[in-house]
CSV table of C-alpha atoms and ligand atoms in Angstrom, one decimal:
chain,number,residue,atom,x,y,z
D,172,MET,CA,47.5,20.5,6.2
D,173,ASN,CA,48.1,19.0,9.6
D,174,ASP,CA,47.5,22.1,11.8
D,175,ALA,CA,44.2,22.4,13.6
D,176,HIS,CA,43.0,25.5,11.7
D,177,ASP,CA,43.1,23.8,8.2
D,178,ASP,CA,41.6,20.7,9.6
D,179,GLY,CA,38.6,22.6,11.0
D,180,LEU,CA,38.1,24.3,7.7
D,181,ILE,CA,38.2,21.1,5.7
D,182,ARG,CA,35.7,19.5,8.1
D,183,LYS,CA,33.4,22.5,7.7
D,184,ALA,CA,33.7,22.4,4.0
D,185,ILE,CA,32.9,18.7,3.9
D,186,GLY,CA,30.0,19.2,6.3
D,187,VAL,CA,28.5,22.0,4.1
D,188,LEU,CA,29.0,20.2,0.9
D,189,GLY,CA,27.6,17.0,2.4
D,190,ALA,CA,24.6,18.8,3.6
D,191,LEU,CA,24.1,20.4,0.2
D,192,ILE,CA,24.3,17.1,-1.6
D,193,MET,CA,21.9,15.5,0.9
D,194,ALA,CA,19.5,18.5,0.6
D,195,VAL,CA,19.4,18.2,-3.2
D,196,LEU,CA,19.1,14.4,-3.3
D,197,GLY,CA,16.8,14.4,-0.3
D,198,SER,CA,14.3,16.9,-1.7
D,199,ALA,CA,14.3,15.2,-5.1
D,200,GLY,CA,13.5,11.9,-3.4
D,201,LEU,CA,10.9,13.4,-1.1
D,202,GLY,CA,9.3,15.1,-4.1
D,203,PHE,CA,9.1,11.9,-6.0
D,204,LEU,CA,7.5,10.1,-3.0
D,205,LEU,CA,5.0,12.9,-2.4
D,206,SER,CA,4.2,13.5,-6.1
D,207,PRO,CA,0.6,12.2,-5.7
D,208,LEU,CA,-0.1,15.4,-3.6
D,209,VAL,CA,0.7,17.7,-6.5
D,210,GLN,CA,-0.2,15.6,-9.6
D,211,LYS,CA,-2.7,17.5,-11.7
D,212,ARG,CA,-5.9,15.6,-12.0
D,213,ASP,CA,-7.2,14.6,-15.4
D,214,GLU,CA,-10.9,15.6,-14.9
D,215,GLY,CA,-12.1,13.7,-17.8
D,216,TRP,CA,-14.0,16.2,-20.0
D,217,VAL,CA,-15.0,14.7,-23.3
D,218,ASP,CA,-15.4,16.8,-26.5
D,219,VAL,CA,-18.5,15.6,-28.2
D,220,GLY,CA,-18.7,18.0,-31.1
D,221,PRO,CA,-20.0,21.5,-32.0
D,222,ALA,CA,-22.5,22.8,-29.6
D,223,ASP,CA,-24.8,24.4,-32.2
D,224,ALA,CA,-25.4,21.1,-34.0
D,225,PHE,CA,-28.2,20.2,-31.6
D,226,LYS,CA,-31.7,21.1,-32.7
D,227,PRO,CA,-33.5,22.8,-29.8
D,228,GLY,CA,-36.3,20.9,-28.2
D,229,THR,CA,-35.6,17.4,-29.4
D,230,PRO,CA,-33.2,15.2,-27.4
D,231,VAL,CA,-30.6,13.3,-29.4
D,232,GLN,CA,-28.4,10.4,-28.4
D,233,ILE,CA,-24.7,10.9,-28.9
D,234,GLN,CA,-22.0,8.3,-28.9
D,235,PHE,CA,-18.4,9.0,-27.8
D,236,VAL,CA,-15.3,7.3,-26.5
D,237,GLU,CA,-14.6,7.8,-22.9
D,238,ARG,CA,-10.9,7.5,-21.8
D,239,THR,CA,-10.2,6.7,-18.2
D,240,ARG,CA,-6.6,7.1,-17.1
D,241,ASP,CA,-5.0,5.1,-14.3
D,242,SER,CA,-1.5,6.5,-14.0
D,243,TRP,CA,0.1,5.3,-17.2
D,244,SER,CA,-2.6,3.0,-18.4
D,245,VAL,CA,-5.5,4.4,-20.4
D,246,THR,CA,-8.7,2.4,-20.9
D,247,GLU,CA,-11.2,3.4,-23.7
D,248,LYS,CA,-14.8,2.7,-23.4
D,249,ARG,CA,-17.7,3.4,-25.8
D,250,SER,CA,-20.3,5.5,-24.0
D,251,SER,CA,-23.3,7.5,-24.9
D,252,ALA,CA,-25.5,10.3,-23.5
D,253,TRP,CA,-28.7,12.1,-24.4
D,254,VAL,CA,-28.4,15.8,-25.2
D,255,LEU,CA,-31.2,18.3,-25.0
D,256,ALA,CA,-30.7,21.8,-26.4
D,257,LEU,CA,-33.1,24.5,-25.4
D,258,ASP,CA,-34.1,27.6,-27.4
D,259,ASN,CA,-32.0,29.9,-25.3
D,260,GLY,CA,-28.9,27.8,-26.2
D,261,GLN,CA,-28.7,26.0,-22.8
D,262,ILE,CA,-27.8,22.4,-23.0
D,263,THR,CA,-28.7,19.5,-20.7
D,264,VAL,CA,-26.9,16.2,-20.9
D,265,PHE,CA,-28.5,13.0,-19.4
D,266,ASP,CA,-26.9,9.8,-18.3
D,267,PRO,CA,-28.2,7.2,-20.7
D,268,ARG,CA,-29.1,4.8,-17.9
D,269,CYS,CA,-32.5,4.7,-16.3
D,270,PRO,CA,-32.3,5.7,-12.6
D,271,HIS,CA,-34.5,2.8,-11.8
D,272,LEU,CA,-32.2,-0.2,-12.6
D,273,GLY,CA,-30.0,1.1,-15.3
D,274,CYS,CA,-31.6,0.1,-18.6
D,275,PRO,CA,-31.0,2.3,-21.7
D,276,PHE,CA,-34.0,4.5,-22.2
D,277,ARG,CA,-35.2,5.9,-25.6
D,278,TRP,CA,-36.9,9.1,-26.8
D,279,ASN,CA,-40.4,8.5,-27.9
D,280,ILE,CA,-40.9,10.9,-30.8
D,281,LEU,CA,-44.7,10.6,-30.8
D,282,ASP,CA,-45.4,11.1,-27.1
D,283,LYS,CA,-42.4,13.4,-26.7
D,284,ARG,CA,-41.0,11.7,-23.7
D,285,PHE,CA,-38.2,9.3,-22.6
D,286,GLN,CA,-39.4,5.8,-22.1
D,287,CYS,CA,-37.6,2.9,-20.5
D,288,PRO,CA,-38.2,-0.5,-22.1
D,289,CYS,CA,-37.5,-2.5,-18.9
D,290,HIS,CA,-40.2,-1.4,-16.4
D,291,THR,CA,-42.0,1.3,-18.3
D,292,ALA,CA,-40.6,4.4,-16.5
D,293,ALA,CA,-41.4,7.6,-18.4
D,294,PHE,CA,-39.6,11.0,-18.2
D,295,ALA,CA,-40.3,14.4,-19.6
D,296,ALA,CA,-37.8,16.1,-21.9
D,297,ASP,CA,-36.3,17.9,-18.9
D,298,GLY,CA,-35.8,14.5,-17.2
D,299,ALA,CA,-38.7,14.8,-14.6
D,300,VAL,CA,-40.5,11.6,-13.8
D,301,ILE,CA,-43.9,11.2,-15.5
D,302,SER,CA,-44.7,7.7,-14.5
D,303,GLY,CA,-43.3,4.4,-13.6
D,304,PRO,CA,-40.9,3.0,-10.9
D,305,SER,CA,-38.0,5.5,-11.2
D,306,PRO,CA,-37.0,6.9,-7.8
D,307,ARG,CA,-35.9,10.2,-9.2
D,308,ALA,CA,-35.5,12.3,-12.4
D,309,LEU,CA,-32.9,11.3,-15.0
D,310,ASP,CA,-29.3,11.6,-13.9
D,311,ARG,CA,-27.3,14.3,-15.6
D,312,PHE,CA,-23.8,14.7,-16.8
D,313,GLU,CA,-22.1,18.0,-16.2
D,314,SER,CA,-21.5,19.9,-19.4
D,315,LYS,CA,-20.0,23.2,-20.6
D,316,ILE,CA,-19.5,24.9,-23.9
D,317,GLU,CA,-16.1,26.2,-24.9
D,318,ASP,CA,-15.5,27.8,-28.3
D,319,ASN,CA,-18.7,26.3,-29.5
D,320,ARG,CA,-17.5,22.8,-28.6
D,321,LEU,CA,-19.8,20.8,-26.2
D,322,LEU,CA,-17.8,19.3,-23.4
D,323,ILE,CA,-19.3,16.7,-21.1
D,324,LEU,CA,-18.1,15.0,-17.9
D,325,PRO,CA,-19.6,11.5,-18.3
D,326,ARG,CA,-20.0,10.8,-14.6
D,327,PRO,CA,-23.5,11.1,-13.1
D,328,THR,CA,-24.4,13.9,-10.8
D,329,GLN,CA,-27.7,13.1,-9.1
D,330,GLY,CA,-30.8,14.2,-11.0
D,331,HIS,CA,-32.4,17.4,-9.9
D,332,SER,CA,-35.3,17.0,-7.5
K,238,MET,CA,42.3,-23.3,5.2
K,239,ARG,CA,41.0,-22.5,8.6
K,240,GLU,CA,44.3,-21.0,9.6
K,241,TRP,CA,44.4,-18.9,6.5
K,242,LEU,CA,40.9,-17.6,7.1
K,243,LYS,CA,41.8,-17.0,10.8
K,244,SER,CA,44.8,-14.9,9.9
K,245,ARG,CA,43.2,-13.0,7.1
K,246,THR,CA,39.7,-12.3,8.3
K,247,GLY,CA,39.5,-12.4,12.1
K,248,PHE,CA,36.4,-14.5,11.7
K,249,GLU,CA,37.3,-16.5,14.8
K,250,ALA,CA,36.8,-13.4,17.1
K,251,ILE,CA,33.4,-12.8,15.3
K,252,TRP,CA,32.4,-16.4,15.7
K,253,LYS,CA,33.3,-16.4,19.4
K,254,ALA,CA,31.4,-13.1,20.0
K,255,LEU,CA,28.3,-14.5,18.1
K,256,PHE,CA,28.1,-18.1,19.2
K,257,GLU,CA,30.3,-18.6,22.2
K,258,ARG,CA,29.0,-15.8,24.3
K,259,ALA,CA,27.6,-16.3,27.8
K,260,ILE,CA,23.8,-16.8,27.8
K,261,PRO,CA,21.4,-17.3,30.7
K,262,GLU,CA,21.2,-20.8,32.2
K,263,ALA,CA,17.4,-20.9,32.1
K,264,LYS,CA,16.0,-24.4,32.5
K,265,GLY,CA,12.7,-26.0,31.7
K,266,PRO,CA,9.9,-24.4,29.8
K,267,VAL,CA,11.2,-20.9,30.5
K,268,ALA,CA,14.2,-21.6,28.3
K,269,TRP,CA,11.9,-21.9,25.3
K,270,LEU,CA,10.9,-18.3,25.6
K,271,TYR,CA,14.4,-17.4,24.6
K,272,VAL,CA,14.0,-18.9,21.2
K,273,LEU,CA,11.3,-16.5,20.0
K,274,GLY,CA,13.8,-13.9,18.8
K,275,SER,CA,15.8,-16.4,16.8
K,276,ALA,CA,12.6,-17.9,15.5
K,277,SER,CA,11.5,-14.5,14.2
K,278,LEU,CA,14.9,-14.2,12.6
K,279,PHE,CA,14.5,-17.6,11.0
K,280,VAL,CA,11.1,-16.8,9.6
K,281,PHE,CA,12.4,-13.5,8.3
K,282,ILE,CA,15.0,-15.4,6.4
K,283,VAL,CA,12.4,-17.8,5.0
K,284,GLN,CA,10.3,-14.8,4.0
K,285,PHE,CA,13.2,-13.2,2.3
K,286,THR,CA,14.1,-16.3,0.4
K,287,THR,CA,10.6,-17.2,-0.7
K,288,GLY,CA,9.9,-13.5,-1.5
K,289,CYS,CA,12.9,-13.4,-3.9
K,290,LEU,CA,11.6,-16.5,-5.6
K,291,LEU,CA,8.1,-15.1,-5.9
K,292,ALA,CA,9.4,-11.8,-7.3
K,293,MET,CA,10.8,-13.8,-10.3
K,294,SER,CA,7.3,-14.6,-11.6
K,295,TYR,CA,5.2,-11.7,-10.2
K,296,ALA,CA,4.2,-8.7,-12.3
K,297,PRO,CA,3.1,-5.7,-10.2
K,298,THR,CA,0.6,-4.2,-12.7
K,299,PRO,CA,-3.2,-4.3,-12.5
K,300,ASP,CA,-3.3,-6.1,-15.9
K,301,HIS,CA,-1.0,-8.9,-14.8
K,302,ALA,CA,-0.7,-9.2,-11.0
K,303,TYR,CA,-3.6,-11.5,-10.5
K,304,ASP,CA,-2.7,-13.7,-13.4
K,305,SER,CA,0.9,-13.9,-12.5
K,306,VAL,CA,0.0,-15.0,-9.0
K,307,ARG,CA,-2.3,-17.7,-10.5
K,308,PHE,CA,0.6,-18.6,-12.8
K,309,ILE,CA,2.9,-19.1,-9.8
K,310,SER,CA,0.3,-21.3,-8.0
K,311,ASP,CA,-0.7,-23.4,-11.0
K,312,GLN,CA,2.3,-23.6,-13.4
K,313,VAL,CA,5.6,-22.9,-11.6
K,314,LEU,CA,7.2,-26.0,-10.2
K,315,ALA,CA,6.7,-25.9,-6.4
K,316,GLY,CA,5.1,-22.6,-6.9
K,317,ARG,CA,2.2,-23.4,-4.7
K,318,LEU,CA,4.6,-24.5,-1.9
K,319,VAL,CA,6.7,-21.4,-2.1
K,320,ARG,CA,3.7,-19.1,-2.2
K,321,GLY,CA,2.2,-21.1,0.7
K,322,LEU,CA,5.4,-20.7,2.7
K,323,HIS,CA,5.5,-17.0,2.1
K,324,HIS,CA,1.7,-16.7,2.9
K,325,TRP,CA,1.8,-18.6,6.1
K,326,GLY,CA,5.2,-17.3,7.1
K,327,ALA,CA,3.8,-13.8,6.9
K,328,THR,CA,1.1,-14.7,9.5
K,329,PHE,CA,3.5,-16.7,11.6
K,330,MET,CA,6.1,-13.8,11.6
K,331,VAL,CA,3.5,-11.5,13.2
K,332,VAL,CA,2.7,-14.1,15.8
K,333,LEU,CA,6.3,-14.8,16.6
K,334,VAL,CA,7.3,-11.2,16.9
K,335,ALA,CA,4.3,-10.5,19.1
K,336,LEU,CA,5.3,-13.4,21.4
K,337,HIS,CA,8.9,-12.3,21.4
K,338,PHE,CA,7.8,-8.8,22.3
K,339,SER,CA,5.6,-10.2,25.1
K,340,ARG,CA,8.5,-12.3,26.6
K,341,VAL,CA,10.7,-9.3,26.6
K,342,TYR,CA,8.0,-7.2,28.2
K,343,PHE,CA,6.9,-9.7,30.9
K,344,MET,CA,10.5,-10.5,31.8
K,345,GLY,CA,11.3,-6.8,32.1
K,346,ALA,CA,14.2,-7.4,29.7
K,347,TYR,CA,13.5,-4.0,28.1
K,348,LYS,CA,14.8,-2.2,31.2
K,349,PHE,CA,18.1,-0.4,31.6
K,350,PRO,CA,20.5,-0.7,29.9
K,351,ARG,CA,18.5,-2.4,27.0
K,352,GLU,CA,16.3,0.6,26.0
K,353,ALA,CA,17.9,0.9,22.6
K,354,THR,CA,17.3,-2.8,22.0
K,355,TRP,CA,13.7,-2.3,22.8
K,356,ILE,CA,13.4,0.8,20.5
K,357,THR,CA,14.9,-1.0,17.6
K,358,GLY,CA,12.5,-3.9,18.4
K,359,VAL,CA,9.5,-1.6,18.3
K,360,CYS,CA,10.6,-0.3,14.9
K,361,LEU,CA,11.0,-3.9,13.7
K,362,LEU,CA,7.4,-4.7,14.9
K,363,LEU,CA,6.1,-1.7,12.9
K,364,LEU,CA,8.1,-2.9,9.8
K,365,VAL,CA,6.6,-6.4,10.1
K,366,LEU,CA,3.2,-4.8,10.2
K,367,GLY,CA,4.2,-2.8,7.1
K,368,PHE,CA,5.1,-6.0,5.3
K,369,SER,CA,1.7,-7.4,6.1
K,370,PHE,CA,-0.2,-4.3,4.9
K,371,THR,CA,1.8,-3.9,1.6
K,372,GLY,CA,2.0,-7.6,0.9
K,373,TYR,CA,-1.7,-8.2,1.3
K,374,LEU,CA,-2.5,-6.1,-1.8
K,375,LEU,CA,-0.1,-7.8,-4.2
K,376,PRO,CA,-2.4,-10.7,-5.3
K,377,TRP,CA,-4.7,-8.0,-6.6
K,378,ASP,CA,-7.9,-10.1,-6.0
K,379,GLN,CA,-11.1,-8.8,-4.5
K,380,LYS,CA,-10.0,-9.4,-0.9
K,381,ALA,CA,-6.7,-7.7,-1.5
K,382,TYR,CA,-8.2,-4.7,-3.2
K,383,TRP,CA,-10.9,-4.0,-0.6
K,384,ALA,CA,-8.7,-4.7,2.4
K,385,THR,CA,-6.4,-2.0,1.1
K,386,ALA,CA,-9.3,0.3,0.3
K,387,VAL,CA,-10.3,0.0,3.9
K,388,GLY,CA,-6.7,0.4,5.1
K,389,THR,CA,-6.1,3.6,3.1
K,390,ASN,CA,-9.5,4.9,4.1
K,391,ILE,CA,-8.6,4.5,7.7
K,392,ALA,CA,-5.5,6.5,7.1
K,393,ALA,CA,-7.6,9.2,5.4
K,394,GLN,CA,-9.6,9.6,8.6
K,395,ALA,CA,-6.7,11.1,10.5
K,396,PRO,CA,-7.3,14.8,11.2
K,397,VAL,CA,-5.9,17.4,8.8
K,398,ILE,CA,-3.1,15.3,7.2
K,399,GLY,CA,-5.3,12.2,6.7
K,400,PRO,CA,-6.3,12.7,3.1
K,401,SER,CA,-2.7,13.6,2.1
K,402,VAL,CA,-1.4,10.5,3.8
K,403,ALA,CA,-3.9,8.4,2.0
K,404,ALA,CA,-3.0,10.0,-1.4
K,405,VAL,CA,0.7,9.3,-0.8
K,406,LEU,CA,-0.1,5.7,0.2
K,407,LYS,CA,-2.3,5.2,-2.9
K,408,GLY,CA,-0.1,7.1,-5.2
K,409,GLY,CA,-3.0,9.3,-6.3
K,410,GLU,CA,-6.6,10.1,-5.5
K,411,GLU,CA,-7.9,6.7,-6.5
K,412,MET,CA,-6.5,3.2,-5.9
K,413,GLY,CA,-5.0,1.8,-9.1
K,414,ALA,CA,-1.8,1.0,-11.0
K,415,ALA,CA,0.2,3.5,-8.9
K,416,THR,CA,-1.0,1.9,-5.7
K,417,LEU,CA,0.2,-1.5,-6.7
K,418,THR,CA,3.6,-0.4,-7.8
K,419,ARG,CA,4.0,1.7,-4.7
K,420,PHE,CA,3.1,-1.1,-2.4
K,421,TYR,CA,5.3,-3.5,-4.4
K,422,ALA,CA,8.3,-1.2,-4.1
K,423,PHE,CA,7.8,-0.8,-0.3
K,424,HIS,CA,7.2,-4.6,0.1
K,425,VAL,CA,10.3,-5.8,-1.8
K,426,LEU,CA,12.8,-2.9,-1.5
K,427,VAL,CA,12.2,-0.3,1.1
K,428,LEU,CA,10.9,-2.5,4.0
K,429,PRO,CA,13.4,-5.4,3.5
K,430,ALA,CA,16.3,-2.9,3.4
K,431,LEU,CA,15.2,-1.1,6.6
K,432,THR,CA,14.4,-4.4,8.3
K,433,ALA,CA,17.8,-6.0,7.5
K,434,LEU,CA,19.5,-2.8,8.8
K,435,LEU,CA,17.4,-2.8,12.0
K,436,ILE,CA,17.9,-6.5,12.6
K,437,ALA,CA,21.6,-5.9,12.4
K,438,CYS,CA,21.4,-3.1,15.0
K,439,HIS,CA,19.0,-5.2,17.2
K,440,LEU,CA,21.3,-8.2,17.2
K,441,PHE,CA,24.4,-6.1,17.7
K,442,LEU,CA,22.7,-4.6,20.8
K,443,VAL,CA,21.5,-8.1,22.0
K,444,ILE,CA,25.1,-9.3,21.9
K,445,TRP,CA,26.6,-6.1,23.2
K,446,HIS,CA,24.4,-6.1,26.4
K,447,GLY,CA,24.1,-9.9,26.8
K,448,ILE,CA,20.8,-11.5,27.3
K,449,THR,CA,18.7,-11.0,30.5
K,450,GLU,CA,18.4,-13.7,33.1
K,451,PRO,CA,14.9,-14.9,33.7
K,452,PRO,CA,13.4,-12.8,36.6
K,453,ALA,CA,13.6,-14.6,39.9
K,454,ARG,CA,11.3,-14.6,42.9
K,455,GLU,CA,12.5,-13.4,46.3
K,456,GLU,CA,12.4,-16.9,47.8
K,457,ASP,CA,14.7,-18.1,45.0
K,458,GLY,CA,17.4,-16.1,46.6
K,459,ALA,CA,17.5,-13.2,44.2
K,460,GLY,CA,15.9,-10.9,46.8
K,461,ASP,CA,18.7,-11.7,49.3
K,462,ARG,CA,20.7,-8.7,48.1
K,463,ARG,CA,18.2,-6.5,49.9
K,464,LEU,CA,19.2,-7.7,53.4
Y,675,HEM,C1,12.0,-8.9,13.1
Y,675,HEM,C2,11.7,-9.0,14.3
Y,675,HEM,C3,12.7,-9.4,15.4
Y,675,HEM,C4,13.8,-10.2,15.4
Y,675,HEM,C5,14.3,-11.0,14.2
Y,675,HEM,C6,14.3,-10.2,16.7
Y,675,HEM,C7,15.4,-10.9,17.1
Y,675,HEM,C8,15.9,-11.0,18.4
Y,675,HEM,C9,16.8,-12.0,18.9
Y,675,HEM,C10,17.4,-13.2,18.1
Y,675,HEM,C11,17.0,-11.8,20.3
Y,675,HEM,C12,17.9,-12.6,21.3
Y,675,HEM,C13,17.1,-13.0,22.5
Y,675,HEM,C14,15.8,-13.8,22.3
Y,675,HEM,O1,15.7,-14.5,21.2
Y,675,HEM,O2,14.9,-13.7,23.1
Y,675,HEM,C15,16.3,-10.6,20.6
Y,675,HEM,C16,16.3,-10.0,21.9
Y,675,HEM,C17,15.5,-8.8,22.2
Y,675,HEM,N1,14.5,-8.3,21.4
Y,675,HEM,FE1,14.1,-8.8,19.5
Y,675,HEM,N2,13.6,-9.4,17.5
Y,675,HEM,C18,12.6,-8.8,16.8
Y,675,HEM,C19,11.6,-8.0,17.2
Y,675,HEM,C20,11.5,-7.4,18.5
Y,675,HEM,C21,10.5,-6.6,19.0
Y,675,HEM,C22,9.2,-6.3,18.3
Y,675,HEM,C23,10.8,-6.2,20.3
Y,675,HEM,C24,10.1,-5.3,21.3
Y,675,HEM,C25,9.6,-4.1,21.0
Y,675,HEM,C26,12.1,-6.7,20.6
Y,675,HEM,C27,12.8,-6.5,21.7
Y,675,HEM,C28,13.9,-7.2,22.1
Y,675,HEM,C29,14.7,-7.0,23.3
Y,675,HEM,C30,14.5,-5.9,24.4
Y,675,HEM,C31,15.7,-8.0,23.4
Y,675,HEM,C32,16.7,-8.2,24.5
Y,675,HEM,C33,16.1,-9.3,25.4
Y,675,HEM,C34,17.1,-9.7,26.5
Y,675,HEM,O3,18.2,-9.1,26.6
Y,675,HEM,O4,16.7,-10.6,27.2
Y,675,HEM,N3,12.5,-7.5,19.5
Y,675,HEM,N4,15.6,-10.2,19.5
Y,676,FES,S1,-34.8,0.1,-15.5
Y,676,FES,FE1,-35.9,1.7,-16.4
Y,676,FES,S2,-37.8,1.3,-15.5
Y,676,FES,FE2,-36.7,-0.2,-14.5
């Protein structure tokens, strides 16, 4: 084992093995550290029931539980939204807070419009401003239908102009 | 006992190298500039000690961080003092290291052959700033949260890699539980380990090269060599 040839071979073997071990441990560690870059994001779609349960033309208020996930901790919050189904099966979901200062508005069955109790803002069924202090139409939640389930994303996208 | 230690450990040689080495005979106010490195070391040791104590009652989760810090201040015996020492020590550390850095710069003590000492010093300066950045978040109050939001947003402004750097710092797209545990791990494990290692290298180099004399003016005679 003392001659130079063997010595070189052992050194090389130790070098290669060492590099291999470092590569495996190193890439595992680096992956752990960089995991935020590849984590799949929980987009937050909420299933609020069968899509054909909504009668076309009349907005209804739905209640649901919204889960927000912060790494390992999940917070549950009661939330609501207004859902308007149209004859052609299209569905619009409104943020239940008035765009003026955030009061919960209601659907007035007689006048067929949304009314805010706080400062009398009024909106048409499609969310457009009819009267009052609201700076814009009702804010909407994104929604989609999958297998006849209505899914909504309870974060406001700015109301259409 | 002393003889036994001497024969078994060789500590005498180490003691001599550390504490009985030749140092510059600077006199007057200039001499005080030479304490800045040792003062940084002292404050680092204070930070280390008080930090170990704080870690015994601190919980790095969004649910408990703020309350555990309040608990330290209000309930733990001498908690307010220990937390205060760590808090003010953190600021003082930056001041001392900056002053030490300035003395080394203005005396030209970074020049040949002390470049390696300087480089380990620059790394130490960055580590100290890393401590400040990660430590600031830990109380998890409004100031802590928003300062870190600003800090990570600044990182996100860097071209191309900015957003990825910010995500790795925050441990995700948004600041939250993962940000706090990440910053905590860096503040109490990664940075102290690196800092201790670098201080060892730094001090080894300081002793290895010896400490620079204060720069002299020509009329003091130092320029005579030019004759
Ligand atoms: C944790 C922070 C630091 C500690 C604990 C530390 C500690 C020390 C100590 C005890 C000395 C002995 C001489 C003296 O005290 O003036 C020294 C010298 C030195 N330090 Fe630091 N230092 C730190 C940061 C820095 C920084 C940020 C720099 C510059 C980038 C630096 C550059 C140097 C150099 C070049 C010397 C040699 C000076 C000479 O030979 O006269 N150090 N350091
Ligand atoms: S909050 Fe609805 S009108 Fe002011």
